[in-house]
mmCIF file of C-alpha atoms and ligand atoms in Angstrom:
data_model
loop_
_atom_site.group_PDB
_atom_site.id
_atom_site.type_symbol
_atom_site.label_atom_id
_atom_site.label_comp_id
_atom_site.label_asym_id
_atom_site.label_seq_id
_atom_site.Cartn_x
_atom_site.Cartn_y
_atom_site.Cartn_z
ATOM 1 C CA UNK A 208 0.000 0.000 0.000
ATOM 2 C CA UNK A 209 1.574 3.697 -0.901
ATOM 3 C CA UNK A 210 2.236 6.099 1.718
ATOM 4 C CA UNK A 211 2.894 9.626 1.351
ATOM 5 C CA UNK A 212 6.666 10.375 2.488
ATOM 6 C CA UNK A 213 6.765 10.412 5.732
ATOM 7 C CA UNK A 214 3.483 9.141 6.632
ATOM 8 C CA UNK A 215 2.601 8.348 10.181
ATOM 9 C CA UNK A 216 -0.064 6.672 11.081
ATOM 10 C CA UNK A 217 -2.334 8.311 13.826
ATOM 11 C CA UNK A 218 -2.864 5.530 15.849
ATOM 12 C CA UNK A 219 0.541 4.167 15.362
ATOM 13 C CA UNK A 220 2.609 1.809 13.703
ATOM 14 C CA UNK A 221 1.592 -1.394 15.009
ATOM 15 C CA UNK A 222 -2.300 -0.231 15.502
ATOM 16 C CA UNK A 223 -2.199 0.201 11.864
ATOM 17 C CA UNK A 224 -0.768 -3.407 11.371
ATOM 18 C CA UNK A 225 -3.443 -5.027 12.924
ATOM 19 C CA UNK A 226 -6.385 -2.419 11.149
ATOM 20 C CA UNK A 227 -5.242 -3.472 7.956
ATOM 21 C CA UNK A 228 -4.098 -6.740 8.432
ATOM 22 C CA UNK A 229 -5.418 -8.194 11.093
ATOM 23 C CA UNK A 230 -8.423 -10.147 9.642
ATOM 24 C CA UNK A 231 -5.562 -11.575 7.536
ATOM 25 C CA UNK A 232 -5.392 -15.687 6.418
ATOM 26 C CA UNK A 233 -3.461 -17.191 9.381
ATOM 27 C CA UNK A 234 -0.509 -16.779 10.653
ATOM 28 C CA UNK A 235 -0.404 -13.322 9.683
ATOM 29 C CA UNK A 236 -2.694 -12.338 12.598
ATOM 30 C CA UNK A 237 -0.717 -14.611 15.493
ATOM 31 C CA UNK A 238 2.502 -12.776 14.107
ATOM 32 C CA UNK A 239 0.257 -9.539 14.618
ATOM 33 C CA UNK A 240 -0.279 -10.365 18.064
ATOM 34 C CA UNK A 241 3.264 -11.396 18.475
ATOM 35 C CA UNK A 242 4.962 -7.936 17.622
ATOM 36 C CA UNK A 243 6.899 -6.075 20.270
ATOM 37 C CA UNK A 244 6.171 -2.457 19.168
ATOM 38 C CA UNK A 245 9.592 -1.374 20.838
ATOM 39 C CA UNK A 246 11.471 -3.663 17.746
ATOM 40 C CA UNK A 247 9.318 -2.179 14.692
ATOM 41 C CA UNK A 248 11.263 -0.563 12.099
ATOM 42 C CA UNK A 249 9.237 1.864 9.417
ATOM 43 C CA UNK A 250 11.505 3.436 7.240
ATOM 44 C CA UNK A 251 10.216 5.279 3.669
ATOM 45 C CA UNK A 252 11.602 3.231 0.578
ATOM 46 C CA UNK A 253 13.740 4.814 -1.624
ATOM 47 C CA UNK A 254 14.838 3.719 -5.477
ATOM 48 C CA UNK A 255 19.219 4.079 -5.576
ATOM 49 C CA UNK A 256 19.329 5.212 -8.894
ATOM 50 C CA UNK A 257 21.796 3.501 -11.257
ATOM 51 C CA UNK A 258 25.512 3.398 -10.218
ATOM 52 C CA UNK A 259 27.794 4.161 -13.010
ATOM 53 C CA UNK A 260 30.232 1.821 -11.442
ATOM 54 C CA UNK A 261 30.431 -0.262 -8.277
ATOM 55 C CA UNK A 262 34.383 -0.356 -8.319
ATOM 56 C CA UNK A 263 36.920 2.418 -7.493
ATOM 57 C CA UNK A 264 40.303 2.304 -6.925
ATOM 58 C CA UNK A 265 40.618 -0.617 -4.456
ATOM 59 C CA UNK A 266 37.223 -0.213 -3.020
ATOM 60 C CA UNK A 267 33.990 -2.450 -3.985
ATOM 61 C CA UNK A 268 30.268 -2.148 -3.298
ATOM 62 C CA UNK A 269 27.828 -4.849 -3.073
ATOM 63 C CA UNK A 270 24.409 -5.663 -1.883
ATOM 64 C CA UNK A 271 22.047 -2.553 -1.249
ATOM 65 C CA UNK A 272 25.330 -0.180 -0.861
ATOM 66 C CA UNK A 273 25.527 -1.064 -4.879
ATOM 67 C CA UNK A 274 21.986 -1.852 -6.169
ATOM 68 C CA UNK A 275 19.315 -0.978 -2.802
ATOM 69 C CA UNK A 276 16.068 -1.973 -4.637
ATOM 70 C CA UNK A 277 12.374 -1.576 -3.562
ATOM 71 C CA UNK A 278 11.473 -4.979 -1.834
ATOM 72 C CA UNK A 279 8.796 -5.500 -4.680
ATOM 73 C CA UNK A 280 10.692 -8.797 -5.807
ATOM 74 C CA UNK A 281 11.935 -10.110 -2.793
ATOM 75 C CA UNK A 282 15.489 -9.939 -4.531
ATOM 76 C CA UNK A 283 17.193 -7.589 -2.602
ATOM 77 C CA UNK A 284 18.738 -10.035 -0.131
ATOM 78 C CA UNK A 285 19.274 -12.814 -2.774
ATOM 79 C CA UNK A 286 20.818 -10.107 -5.016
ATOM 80 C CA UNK A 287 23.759 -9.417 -2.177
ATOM 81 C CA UNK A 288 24.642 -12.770 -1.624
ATOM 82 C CA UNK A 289 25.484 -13.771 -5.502
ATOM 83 C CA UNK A 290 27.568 -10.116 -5.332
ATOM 84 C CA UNK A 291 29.461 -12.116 -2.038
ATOM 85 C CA UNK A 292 29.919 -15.177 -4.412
ATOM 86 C CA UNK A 293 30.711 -13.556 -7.503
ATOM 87 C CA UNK A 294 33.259 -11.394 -5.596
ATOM 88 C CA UNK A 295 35.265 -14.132 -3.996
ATOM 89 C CA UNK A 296 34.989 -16.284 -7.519
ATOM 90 C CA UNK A 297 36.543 -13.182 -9.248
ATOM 91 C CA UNK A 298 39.334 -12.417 -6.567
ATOM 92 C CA UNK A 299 40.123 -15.931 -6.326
ATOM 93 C CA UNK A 300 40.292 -16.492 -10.132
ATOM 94 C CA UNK A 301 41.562 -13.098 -11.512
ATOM 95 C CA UNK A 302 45.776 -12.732 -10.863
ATOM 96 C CA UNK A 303 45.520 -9.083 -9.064
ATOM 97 C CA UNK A 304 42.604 -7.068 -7.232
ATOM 98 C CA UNK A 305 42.015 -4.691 -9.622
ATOM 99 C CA UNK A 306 41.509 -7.024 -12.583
ATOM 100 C CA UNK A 307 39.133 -8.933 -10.088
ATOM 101 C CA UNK A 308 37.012 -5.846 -9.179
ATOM 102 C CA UNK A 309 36.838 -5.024 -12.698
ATOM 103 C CA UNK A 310 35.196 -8.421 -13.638
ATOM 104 C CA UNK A 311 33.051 -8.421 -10.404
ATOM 105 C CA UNK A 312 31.488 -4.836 -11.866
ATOM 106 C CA UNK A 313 31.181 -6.531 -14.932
ATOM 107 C CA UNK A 314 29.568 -9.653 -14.245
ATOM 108 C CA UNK A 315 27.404 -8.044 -11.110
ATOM 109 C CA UNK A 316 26.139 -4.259 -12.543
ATOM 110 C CA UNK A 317 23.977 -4.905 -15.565
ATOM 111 C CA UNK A 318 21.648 -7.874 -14.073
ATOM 112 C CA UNK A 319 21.438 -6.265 -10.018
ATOM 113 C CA UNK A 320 20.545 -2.815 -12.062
ATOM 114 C CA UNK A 321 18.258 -4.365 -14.298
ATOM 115 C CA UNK A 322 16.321 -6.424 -11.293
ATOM 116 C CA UNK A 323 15.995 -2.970 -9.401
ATOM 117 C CA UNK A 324 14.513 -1.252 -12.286
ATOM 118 C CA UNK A 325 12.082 -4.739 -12.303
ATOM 119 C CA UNK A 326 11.443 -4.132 -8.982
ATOM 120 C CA UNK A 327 10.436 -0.833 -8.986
ATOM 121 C CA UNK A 328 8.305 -1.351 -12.362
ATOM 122 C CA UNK A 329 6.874 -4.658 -10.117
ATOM 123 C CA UNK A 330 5.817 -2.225 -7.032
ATOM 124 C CA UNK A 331 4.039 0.468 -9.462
ATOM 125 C CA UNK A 332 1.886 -1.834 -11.484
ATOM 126 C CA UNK A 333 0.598 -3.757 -7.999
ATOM 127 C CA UNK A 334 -0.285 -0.437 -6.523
ATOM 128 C CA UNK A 335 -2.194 0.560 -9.526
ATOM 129 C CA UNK A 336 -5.954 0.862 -8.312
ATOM 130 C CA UNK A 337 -7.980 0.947 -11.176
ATOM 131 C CA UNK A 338 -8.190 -2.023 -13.910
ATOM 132 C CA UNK A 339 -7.395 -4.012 -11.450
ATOM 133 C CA UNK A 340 -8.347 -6.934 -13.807
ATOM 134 C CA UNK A 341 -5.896 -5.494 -16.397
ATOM 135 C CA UNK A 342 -3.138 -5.095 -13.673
ATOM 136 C CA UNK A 343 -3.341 -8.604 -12.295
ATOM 137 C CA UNK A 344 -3.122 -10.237 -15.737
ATOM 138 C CA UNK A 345 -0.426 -7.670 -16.190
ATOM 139 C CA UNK A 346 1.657 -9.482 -12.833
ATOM 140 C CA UNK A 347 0.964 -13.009 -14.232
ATOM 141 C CA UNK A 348 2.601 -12.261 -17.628
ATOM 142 C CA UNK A 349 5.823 -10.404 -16.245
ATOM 143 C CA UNK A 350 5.892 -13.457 -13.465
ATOM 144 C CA UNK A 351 5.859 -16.035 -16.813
ATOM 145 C CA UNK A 352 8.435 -13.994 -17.874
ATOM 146 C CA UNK A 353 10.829 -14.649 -15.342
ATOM 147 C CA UNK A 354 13.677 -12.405 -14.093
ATOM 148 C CA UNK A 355 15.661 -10.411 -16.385
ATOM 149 C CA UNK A 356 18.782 -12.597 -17.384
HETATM 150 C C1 FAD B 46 10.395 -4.474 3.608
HETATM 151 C C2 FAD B 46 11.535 -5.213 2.959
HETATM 152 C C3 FAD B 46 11.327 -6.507 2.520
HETATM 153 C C4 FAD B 46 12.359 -7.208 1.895
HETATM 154 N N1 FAD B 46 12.124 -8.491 1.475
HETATM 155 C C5 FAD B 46 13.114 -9.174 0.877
HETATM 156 C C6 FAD B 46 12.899 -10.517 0.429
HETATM 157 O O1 FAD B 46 11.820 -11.077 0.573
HETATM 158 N N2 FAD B 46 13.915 -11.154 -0.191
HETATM 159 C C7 FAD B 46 15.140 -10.565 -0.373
HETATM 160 O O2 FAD B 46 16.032 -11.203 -0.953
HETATM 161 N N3 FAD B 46 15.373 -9.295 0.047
HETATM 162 C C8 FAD B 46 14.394 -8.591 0.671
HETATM 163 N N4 FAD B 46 14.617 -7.314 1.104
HETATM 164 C C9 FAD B 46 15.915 -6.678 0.849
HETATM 165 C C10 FAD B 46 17.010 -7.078 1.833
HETATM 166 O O3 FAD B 46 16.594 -6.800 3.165
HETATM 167 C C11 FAD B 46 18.264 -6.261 1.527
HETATM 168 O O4 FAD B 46 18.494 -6.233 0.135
HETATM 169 C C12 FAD B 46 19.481 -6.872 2.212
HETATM 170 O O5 FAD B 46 19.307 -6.801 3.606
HETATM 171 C C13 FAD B 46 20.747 -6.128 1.805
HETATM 172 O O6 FAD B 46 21.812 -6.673 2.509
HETATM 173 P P1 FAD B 46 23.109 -5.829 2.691
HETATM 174 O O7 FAD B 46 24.035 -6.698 3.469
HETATM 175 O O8 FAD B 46 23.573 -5.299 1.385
HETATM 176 O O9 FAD B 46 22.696 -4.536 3.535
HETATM 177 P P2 FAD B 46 22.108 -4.479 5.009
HETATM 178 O O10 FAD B 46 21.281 -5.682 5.319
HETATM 179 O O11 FAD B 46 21.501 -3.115 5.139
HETATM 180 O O12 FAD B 46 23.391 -4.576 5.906
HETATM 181 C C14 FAD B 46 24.274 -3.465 6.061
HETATM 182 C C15 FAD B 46 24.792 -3.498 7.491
HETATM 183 O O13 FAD B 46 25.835 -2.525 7.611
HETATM 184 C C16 FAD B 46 25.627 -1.827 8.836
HETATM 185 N N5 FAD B 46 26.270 -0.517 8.698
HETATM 186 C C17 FAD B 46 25.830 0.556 8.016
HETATM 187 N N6 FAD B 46 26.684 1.573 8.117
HETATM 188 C C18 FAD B 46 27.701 1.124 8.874
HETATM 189 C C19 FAD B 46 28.912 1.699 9.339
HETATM 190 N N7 FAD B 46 29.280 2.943 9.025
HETATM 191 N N8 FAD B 46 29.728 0.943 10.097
HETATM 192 C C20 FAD B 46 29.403 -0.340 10.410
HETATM 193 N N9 FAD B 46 28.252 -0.949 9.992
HETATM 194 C C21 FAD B 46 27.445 -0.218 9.249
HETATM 195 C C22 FAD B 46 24.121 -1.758 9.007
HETATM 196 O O14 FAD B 46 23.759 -1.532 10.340
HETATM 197 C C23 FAD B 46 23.707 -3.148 8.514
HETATM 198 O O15 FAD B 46 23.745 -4.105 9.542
HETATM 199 C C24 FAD B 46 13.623 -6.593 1.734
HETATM 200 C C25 FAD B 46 13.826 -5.266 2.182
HETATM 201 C C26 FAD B 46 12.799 -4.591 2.788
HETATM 202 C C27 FAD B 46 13.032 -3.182 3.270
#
């Protein structure tokens, strides 16, 4: 559901929760019940726009430092961890750092930038409102689709 930036809900976070999801399938309202409101986080989402490199000098970024992505796809997570693998492949592999950081950018940048630009496209069509027939058929066909390669 969109927010306005810095949205607050008046009867608080966790009050919210349970308003909008609290009638929920189960487990969603024993998890409800479950939350300590001291531990809830609610940050606004932001979309990193695309990094001209990840690389410089002798310094590297990966996961959300490189790529953060809206959590539309679930990817964000899975995104960081082939970075971590494709990192240590490429410094293992290449014979000196820089040639290794060099291959990590260009094995890793295309695809994580491509999946966040998914991801973003993903959380604007499910938050469209109106022909919401048009928008679901929409989902299925980009989910047949797959991930961008
Ligand atoms: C609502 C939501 C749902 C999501 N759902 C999914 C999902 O279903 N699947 C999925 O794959 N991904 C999901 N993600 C994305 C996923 O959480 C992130 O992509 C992932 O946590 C990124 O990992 P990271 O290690 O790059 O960064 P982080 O997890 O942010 O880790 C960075 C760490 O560095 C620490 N740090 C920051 N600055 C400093 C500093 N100066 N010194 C020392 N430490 C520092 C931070 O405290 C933090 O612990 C979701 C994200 C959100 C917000």
């Amino acid at each position: 559901m969109a927010a306005p930036e810095g949205y607050r809900p008046p009867e608080g976070d966790l009050a919210a929760l349970r308003r909008w999801f609290g009638d929920w399938h189960d487990p969603l309202p024993a998890v409800l019940g479950r939350i300590d409101p001291v531990g809830l986080l609610h940050h606004d989402v932001h979309f990193l726009p695309p990094l001209p490199t990840y690389v410089q000098g002798r310094r590297v970024l990966l996961g959300d430092a490189a790529h953060a992505m809206t959590p539309d796809l679930g990817q964000g997570a899975c995104q960081a961890l082939i970075d971590a693998v494709a990192l240590s492949d490429a410094l293992a592999a290449a014979p000196d750092v820089s040639s290794a950081l060099a291959r990590y950018d260009g094995l890793r940048r295309r695809p994580t930038q491509r999946m966040a630009a998914m991801a973003v496209r993903a959380g604007r069509l499910a938050q469209v409102r109106r022909f919401t027939g048009v928008r679901d058929a929409a989902v299925r066909l980009a989910l047949a689709f797959g991930p961008p390669g």
